[in-house]
Coordinates of C-alpha atoms and ligand atoms in Angstrom, one line a residue:
M998 CA 67.0 42.3 -33.8
T999 CA 66.5 41.0 -37.3
F1000 CA 64.1 38.3 -39.1
E1001 CA 67.2 36.6 -39.4
N1002 CA 68.5 36.0 -36.1
L1003 CA 65.2 34.3 -35.8
K1004 CA 67.3 31.3 -38.2
L1005 CA 63.5 31.9 -40.3
I1006 CA 63.4 30.6 -43.3
E1007 CA 64.7 31.5 -46.4
P1008 CA 60.8 32.0 -48.6
I1009 CA 59.5 33.5 -45.5
L1010 CA 62.0 36.3 -45.3
R1011 CA 60.8 36.8 -48.8
A1012 CA 58.0 37.3 -47.9
L1013 CA 58.8 39.0 -44.5
K1014 CA 60.2 41.4 -47.0
H1015 CA 57.5 41.5 -49.4
E1016 CA 54.9 42.9 -46.5
G1017 CA 58.0 45.9 -45.6
Y1018 CA 58.1 43.6 -42.6
T1019 CA 61.9 44.7 -41.1
T1020 CA 61.7 44.3 -37.3
P1021 CA 60.3 41.3 -35.4
T1022 CA 57.8 43.0 -33.2
P1023 CA 58.4 41.8 -29.3
I1024 CA 56.4 39.2 -29.0
Q1025 CA 57.3 37.8 -32.1
A1026 CA 61.4 38.1 -30.9
E1027 CA 60.1 36.7 -28.1
A1028 CA 57.4 33.8 -29.4
I1029 CA 59.1 32.3 -32.9
P1030 CA 62.1 31.0 -30.8
L1031 CA 60.0 29.5 -28.6
V1032 CA 57.5 28.3 -30.8
L1033 CA 59.8 26.9 -33.0
N1034 CA 61.6 24.8 -30.7
R1035 CA 58.3 22.9 -30.5
R1036 CA 57.9 24.7 -27.1
D1037 CA 53.7 25.5 -26.0
I1038 CA 53.1 29.4 -25.0
L1039 CA 50.8 30.8 -22.5
G1040 CA 50.7 35.0 -24.6
C1041 CA 49.8 38.2 -23.3
A1042 CA 49.6 40.3 -25.5
Q1043 CA 46.2 41.9 -27.5
T1044 CA 45.8 42.0 -31.4
G1045 CA 47.9 45.6 -32.6
T1046 CA 51.4 43.9 -31.3
G1047 CA 52.2 40.5 -33.9
K1048 CA 51.1 37.8 -32.3
T1049 CA 49.2 36.3 -35.1
A1050 CA 52.7 36.7 -36.9
A1051 CA 54.5 35.3 -33.9
F1052 CA 52.2 31.9 -34.3
A1053 CA 51.2 32.2 -37.5
I1054 CA 55.4 32.8 -38.9
P1055 CA 57.1 29.6 -37.1
M1056 CA 54.2 28.0 -37.1
I1057 CA 54.7 28.0 -40.7
Q1058 CA 58.6 27.0 -40.6
L1059 CA 58.2 23.7 -39.1
L1060 CA 54.3 22.7 -41.0
S1061 CA 56.8 23.3 -44.5
Q1062 CA 60.0 21.4 -43.6
E1063 CA 57.3 18.5 -42.6
R1064 CA 55.6 19.2 -45.9
N1065 CA 59.1 18.3 -48.5
S1066 CA 58.9 14.8 -46.5
N1067 CA 55.8 13.7 -47.1
A1068 CA 54.3 15.5 -49.5
G1069 CA 50.2 14.4 -50.9
K1070 CA 48.6 13.7 -48.4
R1071 CA 46.6 16.7 -46.8
P1072 CA 45.4 16.2 -43.3
I1073 CA 44.4 19.5 -41.6
K1074 CA 48.0 19.4 -39.8
A1075 CA 47.3 23.3 -37.6
L1076 CA 43.9 24.6 -36.1
I1077 CA 43.5 28.6 -35.3
L1078 CA 40.5 29.2 -33.1
T1079 CA 38.9 32.8 -32.4
P1080 CA 36.3 34.2 -31.4
T1081 CA 34.7 36.7 -35.2
R1082 CA 34.9 36.5 -38.2
E1083 CA 36.7 39.6 -38.2
L1084 CA 39.5 38.1 -36.8
A1085 CA 39.1 34.8 -38.8
I1086 CA 39.9 36.4 -42.4
Q1087 CA 42.5 39.2 -41.0
I1088 CA 44.5 35.6 -39.3
D1089 CA 44.3 33.5 -42.7
E1090 CA 45.0 36.3 -44.8
S1091 CA 48.0 36.7 -42.5
F1092 CA 48.9 32.8 -43.8
T1093 CA 48.3 34.1 -47.0
S1094 CA 50.9 37.0 -46.5
Y1095 CA 53.8 34.5 -44.8
G1096 CA 52.9 32.0 -46.3
R1097 CA 53.4 33.1 -49.9
H1098 CA 56.8 31.3 -51.0
T1099 CA 55.7 27.6 -49.8
S1100 CA 53.1 25.4 -50.5
L1101 CA 50.5 25.0 -47.4
R1102 CA 47.2 24.8 -48.1
H1103 CA 44.7 27.0 -46.0
H1104 CA 41.0 28.0 -45.5
V1105 CA 39.3 30.0 -43.0
I1106 CA 35.6 28.6 -42.3
F1107 CA 32.7 31.2 -40.5
G1108 CA 28.8 31.2 -39.4
G1109 CA 26.7 33.6 -41.4
V1110 CA 27.3 31.9 -45.1
N1111 CA 26.5 29.3 -46.8
Q1112 CA 29.5 27.0 -45.9
N1113 CA 29.3 25.4 -49.2
S1114 CA 32.5 26.9 -50.6
Q1115 CA 34.0 25.9 -47.2
V1116 CA 33.3 22.2 -47.2
N1117 CA 35.2 21.9 -50.4
A1118 CA 38.0 23.5 -49.3
L1119 CA 37.7 20.6 -46.6
R1120 CA 37.6 18.4 -49.3
N1121 CA 40.2 19.1 -51.2
G1122 CA 42.3 19.2 -47.9
L1123 CA 44.3 21.6 -46.1
D1124 CA 47.5 22.3 -44.3
I1125 CA 45.9 24.6 -42.1
L1126 CA 42.6 25.2 -40.9
V1127 CA 41.4 29.4 -39.1
A1128 CA 37.8 29.2 -37.7
T1129 CA 35.5 30.0 -35.9
P1130 CA 33.5 27.9 -32.9
G1131 CA 30.2 27.7 -33.7
R1132 CA 30.9 26.9 -37.3
L1133 CA 33.7 25.1 -36.9
L1134 CA 31.6 22.4 -34.8
D1135 CA 28.7 22.5 -37.6
L1136 CA 31.6 21.2 -39.5
M1137 CA 32.7 18.5 -37.3
N1138 CA 29.5 16.9 -36.6
Q1139 CA 28.4 16.8 -40.1
R1140 CA 32.0 14.9 -40.7
H1141 CA 33.9 16.8 -42.7
V1142 CA 36.3 18.1 -40.6
N1143 CA 38.9 15.5 -39.1
L1144 CA 41.2 17.0 -35.8
D1145 CA 43.1 13.2 -35.6
S1146 CA 46.4 15.1 -37.2
I1147 CA 46.0 18.2 -35.9
Q1148 CA 49.9 19.1 -34.8
F1149 CA 49.5 22.5 -34.2
F1150 CA 46.6 24.3 -31.7
V1151 CA 46.0 28.0 -31.3
L1152 CA 43.6 29.9 -29.1
D1153 CA 43.7 33.1 -30.2
E1154 CA 41.4 36.2 -28.2
A1155 CA 41.0 34.1 -24.9
D1156 CA 39.4 36.4 -23.0
R1157 CA 36.7 37.6 -25.6
M1158 CA 36.3 33.5 -26.4
L1159 CA 34.7 33.7 -22.6
D1160 CA 33.4 36.9 -23.0
M1161 CA 31.0 35.8 -26.1
G1162 CA 30.2 32.5 -24.6
F1163 CA 32.5 30.3 -26.3
V1164 CA 33.8 28.5 -23.5
N1165 CA 31.8 25.3 -23.3
D1166 CA 32.2 24.8 -28.2
V1167 CA 35.7 25.4 -27.4
K1168 CA 35.6 22.4 -25.0
K1169 CA 34.0 21.2 -27.4
V1170 CA 36.8 21.1 -29.8
L1171 CA 39.8 20.1 -27.3
A1172 CA 38.4 17.0 -26.7
R1173 CA 38.4 16.4 -30.2
L1174 CA 42.5 17.3 -29.8
P1175 CA 44.9 14.5 -30.4
L1176 CA 46.7 15.0 -26.6
K1177 CA 49.9 15.1 -28.3
R1178 CA 49.8 18.7 -30.3
Q1179 CA 51.7 21.4 -29.5
S1180 CA 49.5 24.5 -28.1
L1181 CA 49.7 28.4 -28.6
F1182 CA 47.7 30.4 -25.7
F1183 CA 46.1 34.1 -27.0
S1184 CA 44.8 36.9 -24.7
A1185 CA 44.8 40.4 -24.2
T1186 CA 43.5 39.7 -19.8
M1187 CA 43.8 37.0 -17.9
P1188 CA 41.6 36.5 -15.0
P1189 CA 41.9 33.4 -13.3
A1190 CA 38.8 31.5 -15.9
I1191 CA 40.7 32.1 -18.4
I1192 CA 44.5 31.3 -16.3
Q1193 CA 42.1 28.1 -15.9
L1194 CA 40.7 27.3 -19.1
A1195 CA 44.9 27.8 -20.1
D1196 CA 46.1 25.1 -17.2
T1197 CA 43.5 22.4 -19.0
I1198 CA 45.1 22.6 -22.9
L1199 CA 48.8 24.3 -21.7
V1200 CA 51.7 21.7 -21.0
N1201 CA 55.1 23.9 -19.5
P1202 CA 54.3 26.4 -21.3
A1203 CA 56.8 29.6 -22.0
K1204 CA 55.3 32.3 -20.7
V1205 CA 55.3 35.4 -23.1
S1206 CA 53.5 38.8 -22.5
V1207 CA 54.2 41.9 -24.0
T1208 CA 54.3 45.2 -22.0
P1209 CA 52.7 47.7 -22.2
V1210 CA 55.2 50.6 -23.8
S1211 CA 54.1 54.3 -24.6
S1212 CA 51.3 54.2 -26.0
T1213 CA 50.2 55.5 -29.7
V1214 CA 47.0 56.2 -28.0
D1215 CA 48.6 59.1 -25.4
A1216 CA 50.5 60.3 -28.2
I1217 CA 46.9 61.5 -30.6
N1218 CA 45.4 64.2 -30.2
Q1219 CA 41.6 62.1 -30.6
S1220 CA 38.0 64.0 -30.5
V1221 CA 34.8 62.9 -32.0
Y1222 CA 31.9 64.5 -33.4
F1223 CA 28.3 63.6 -32.4
V1224 CA 26.2 63.9 -35.5
D1225 CA 24.1 62.0 -38.3
K1226 CA 24.6 59.2 -40.9
K1227 CA 23.0 61.3 -43.1
N1228 CA 24.8 64.7 -42.3
K1229 CA 28.4 62.8 -41.9
K1230 CA 29.5 63.5 -45.6
N1231 CA 29.0 67.2 -44.8
L1232 CA 30.5 67.4 -41.4
L1233 CA 33.9 65.7 -43.6
I1234 CA 33.4 68.0 -46.5
E1235 CA 33.3 71.2 -43.7
V1236 CA 35.6 69.5 -41.7
L1237 CA 38.7 69.5 -44.5
K1238 CA 37.5 72.1 -45.7
G1239 CA 40.0 75.9 -44.8
D1240 CA 44.4 74.2 -44.6
T1241 CA 44.4 72.8 -40.9
I1242 CA 44.2 69.0 -42.6
D1243 CA 47.2 68.6 -44.6
R1244 CA 46.1 65.5 -45.7
A1245 CA 44.3 62.5 -43.7
L1246 CA 43.4 58.9 -44.1
V1247 CA 39.4 58.1 -44.1
F1248 CA 37.9 54.9 -43.0
T1249 CA 35.2 53.6 -43.5
R1250 CA 34.0 50.3 -42.8
T1251 CA 32.5 49.3 -45.5
K1252 CA 34.5 48.9 -49.6
H1253 CA 31.0 50.9 -51.0
G1254 CA 31.4 53.1 -48.4
A1255 CA 34.5 53.9 -49.7
D1256 CA 34.0 54.9 -53.0
K1257 CA 31.2 56.8 -52.1
V1258 CA 32.8 58.7 -49.9
S1259 CA 35.5 59.2 -52.0
R1260 CA 33.3 59.8 -55.2
D1261 CA 31.2 63.2 -53.2
L1262 CA 34.6 64.4 -52.1
S1263 CA 35.8 64.7 -55.5
R1264 CA 32.5 66.7 -56.2
A1265 CA 33.0 68.7 -53.5
G1266 CA 36.5 69.5 -54.7
I1267 CA 39.2 67.7 -52.7
L1268 CA 40.5 65.9 -54.4
A1269 CA 40.5 62.0 -53.2
E1270 CA 40.8 58.2 -54.1
A1271 CA 39.4 55.2 -52.4
I1272 CA 41.8 51.8 -51.4
H1273 CA 40.0 48.7 -50.4
G1274 CA 40.2 45.1 -51.6
N1275 CA 37.9 45.0 -54.5
K1276 CA 40.5 47.1 -56.2
S1277 CA 43.0 46.0 -58.8
Q1278 CA 46.7 45.7 -56.7
N1279 CA 48.3 48.1 -59.2
A1280 CA 44.8 50.9 -58.3
R1281 CA 45.2 50.1 -54.9
Q1282 CA 49.0 50.7 -55.0
K1283 CA 48.6 53.7 -57.8
A1284 CA 45.7 55.4 -55.8
L1285 CA 48.1 55.2 -52.7
S1286 CA 51.4 56.4 -54.4
N1287 CA 49.6 59.1 -55.0
F1288 CA 48.6 60.3 -51.4
K1289 CA 51.7 59.4 -50.7
S1290 CA 53.2 62.5 -53.1
R1291 CA 51.0 64.4 -52.3
Q1292 CA 48.8 64.0 -56.1
T1293 CA 45.5 63.5 -53.4
R1294 CA 44.7 65.1 -50.0
V1295 CA 42.8 63.0 -48.6
L1296 CA 42.9 58.4 -48.6
V1297 CA 39.6 56.9 -47.4
A1298 CA 40.0 53.3 -46.6
T1299 CA 38.3 50.5 -45.4
D1300 CA 40.5 48.4 -42.0
I1301 CA 41.9 45.4 -44.6
A1302 CA 43.4 47.5 -47.4
A1303 CA 45.1 50.5 -45.1
R1304 CA 47.2 47.0 -43.3
G1305 CA 50.7 47.5 -43.6
I1306 CA 50.4 50.8 -45.1
D1307 CA 52.4 52.4 -44.3
I1308 CA 52.8 56.7 -44.5
D1309 CA 54.6 59.3 -43.6
D1310 CA 54.3 62.8 -42.0
L1311 CA 50.5 61.5 -41.5
S1312 CA 48.7 64.8 -39.5
H1313 CA 45.0 63.5 -39.2
V1314 CA 43.3 60.1 -39.3
I1315 CA 39.9 61.0 -39.8
N1316 CA 37.0 57.9 -38.4
F1317 CA 33.8 58.8 -40.7
E1318 CA 32.3 55.6 -39.8
L1319 CA 33.3 53.9 -36.8
P1320 CA 34.8 49.9 -36.4
N1321 CA 32.8 47.8 -35.1
M1322 CA 35.6 46.0 -33.5
P1323 CA 37.8 48.4 -31.2
E1324 CA 41.3 47.0 -32.0
S1325 CA 40.6 48.2 -34.6
Y1326 CA 40.2 52.0 -33.5
V1327 CA 44.0 51.8 -32.4
H1328 CA 45.5 50.6 -35.3
R1329 CA 43.4 53.0 -37.2
I1330 CA 44.7 55.0 -35.6
G1331 CA 48.2 54.9 -34.8
R1332 CA 48.9 55.3 -38.4
T1333 CA 49.1 59.0 -37.5
G1334 CA 51.7 60.1 -34.7
R1335 CA 54.3 57.9 -35.7
A1336 CA 57.7 58.2 -34.4
G1337 CA 56.7 60.9 -32.0
A1338 CA 54.7 63.3 -34.0
N1339 CA 52.4 64.9 -33.1
G1340 CA 48.8 63.5 -34.8
S1341 CA 45.2 63.7 -34.9
A1342 CA 42.3 61.3 -34.9
I1343 CA 38.8 62.9 -36.0
A1344 CA 36.1 60.6 -34.6
F1345 CA 32.4 60.6 -36.2
C1346 CA 29.7 59.6 -34.5
D1347 CA 25.8 58.9 -35.6
A1348 CA 23.0 57.5 -32.7
E1349 CA 23.6 54.0 -34.0
E1350 CA 27.7 53.8 -33.3
K1351 CA 27.8 55.0 -29.0
E1352 CA 27.3 51.4 -28.4
Y1353 CA 31.1 51.2 -30.7
L1354 CA 32.0 54.9 -29.0
R1355 CA 31.7 52.7 -26.0
D1356 CA 33.0 49.5 -26.2
I1357 CA 36.5 51.2 -27.9
Q1358 CA 36.5 54.0 -24.5
R1359 CA 36.7 51.5 -22.4
L1360 CA 39.4 49.1 -24.2
I1361 CA 41.7 53.1 -24.7
G1362 CA 40.7 53.0 -20.7
Q1363 CA 39.4 57.2 -21.3
Q1364 CA 36.7 59.2 -22.5
I1365 CA 37.7 60.6 -26.3
P1366 CA 36.2 64.6 -26.2
E1367 CA 33.9 65.7 -28.2
K1368 CA 33.8 68.1 -29.8
D1369 CA 31.2 70.9 -30.9
N1370 CA 29.2 70.6 -33.4
L1371 CA 26.7 73.4 -34.4
L1372 CA 27.1 73.2 -37.9
F1373 CA 25.6 69.2 -37.8
P1374 CA 23.8 67.9 -35.0
L1375 CA 23.1 64.9 -34.2
M1376 CA 19.6 64.8 -32.8
N1377 CA 18.6 64.2 -29.8
H1378 CA 22.1 64.2 -28.3
T1379 CA 22.9 65.5 -24.8
V1380 CA 26.7 67.1 -24.5
T1381 CA 28.3 64.3 -22.5
K1382 CA 31.7 66.8 -20.4
A1383 CA 35.1 65.2 -20.6
A1384 CA 35.7 63.1 -17.7
P1385 CA 39.3 64.3 -17.2
R1386 CA 42.8 62.3 -18.5
Q1387 CA 44.0 59.8 -15.9
N1388 CA 47.2 59.1 -16.6
R1389 CA 48.1 54.7 -17.1
S1390 CA 48.3 55.1 -13.4
Q1391 CA 45.5 55.6 -12.8
R1392 CA 43.4 53.3 -15.3
S1393 CA 42.1 49.8 -13.8
N1394 CA 43.2 46.9 -14.5
G1395 CA 40.9 46.4 -16.7
N1396 CA 42.8 48.7 -19.4
R1397 CA 43.5 46.3 -22.1
N1398 CA 45.4 50.0 -24.1
G1399 CA 48.5 48.0 -25.0
Y1400 CA 49.2 49.0 -27.7
G1401 CA 53.5 47.9 -28.9
R1402 CA 54.2 50.7 -31.7
S1403 CA 58.2 49.9 -30.7
Y1404 CA 58.5 48.3 -34.4
S1405 CA 56.1 50.9 -36.5
N1406 CA 58.5 53.2 -36.8
G1407 CA 60.7 51.4 -39.3
R1408 CA 58.0 50.8 -41.1
Ligands
AMP1903 P1 48.3 41.9 -35.0 O1 48.7 42.0 -33.8 O2 48.9 40.1 -35.7 O3 46.5 41.9 -35.4 O4 49.0 42.8 -36.3 C1 48.9 44.3 -36.1 C2 49.3 44.6 -37.7 O5 50.8 44.4 -37.0 C3 49.3 44.2 -38.5 O6 48.7 45.1 -39.6 C4 50.0 42.8 -39.3 O7 50.3 43.4 -40.8 C5 51.4 44.6 -39.2 N1 52.5 44.2 -38.5 C6 52.9 42.8 -37.9 N2 54.5 42.2 -36.9 C7 54.8 43.5 -38.2 C8 56.4 43.3 -38.7 N3 57.2 42.6 -37.1 N4 57.0 44.9 -39.1 C9 55.9 45.5 -39.5 N5 54.5 45.4 -39.3 C10 53.9 44.5 -38.0

């Protein structure tokens, strides 16, 4: 199966080539033709399966074909609702990537920041709006957003939306949408409350779901060090000493953090470079190729910068800081252990990050074995004995680990 088989238009095929995508993921192969055929979708899939492209690509195709005949006017035609700011930004970036050769305009709005630039973008006219519920309602109430012309509505991560208490906000938005529209609904889990919500949104939906394929998480040797924040730098240097670790991709939460870690490592004589969004495309490309050609041993990256990068034979991923979204952990460690190779993922967890670790362990359905940390032990930490690992069939149904990776091998 190729993207050409999915009858995508040339500007999209070119954009996907640019992204380095060769093969559609299972959810893309299933959902894209259905969306192009104007079906509503009930999708059971989580982050990491390629679901963003599964809805974004056909929407871009249908909207850009329409725009040609309707140039000039820019009422919002597509709305994507997602629970968190991080997801909203990622989805908006996906529209930038896949729609780069079309003339569609899109923008993202979320709370916690000044609304002025968001209002300006809305005034200038948009085809596609990506939003978190609170800010959307806020701007709707201020009459900056009009949803009368919506043709596509996507509800992303519906279960998380409910968990985070956004159900009433979602219902208020729904009440303002035209009845005649195409709706796409995605959720990682399908408990009764979600099915009920889906029933109120979708009309005769096609059901698509990604069955868990041999999971990334199971193929990777994971471990965690508990360490004080101030000692993470020294622990990292210690861990990288010697030759057990051939090369490592190190993750930080922030761009500033990435720069700092790379500087600290370089000072300690470990060849390292940082890659993140503040760097020019050229600088990022250069850092990546230095790492690939083994001129540098360590690449320090933020989640966003690491999206889509593919490094063959990467032996180690080190989570210098744990991500606040557990799915990001799965994305991060999926960079190693590709194509059946053995990979290792090491996490550094300080006192404040224990909560993130709990979420991660809940998501992957296993406890990550703790490494002894005699040199830089975390203050007031009681060592937890790792529970015996369960095999997949023993894990609870609540385990959302179904990270599909069958498509990543060729990337
Ligand atoms: P998502 O599940 O939408 O968050 O996507 C997970 C990751 O997979 C993102 O980094 C995408 O850029 C990447 N991705 C999505 N579709 C493909 C594909 N067909 N080939 C390679 N990578 C992909």
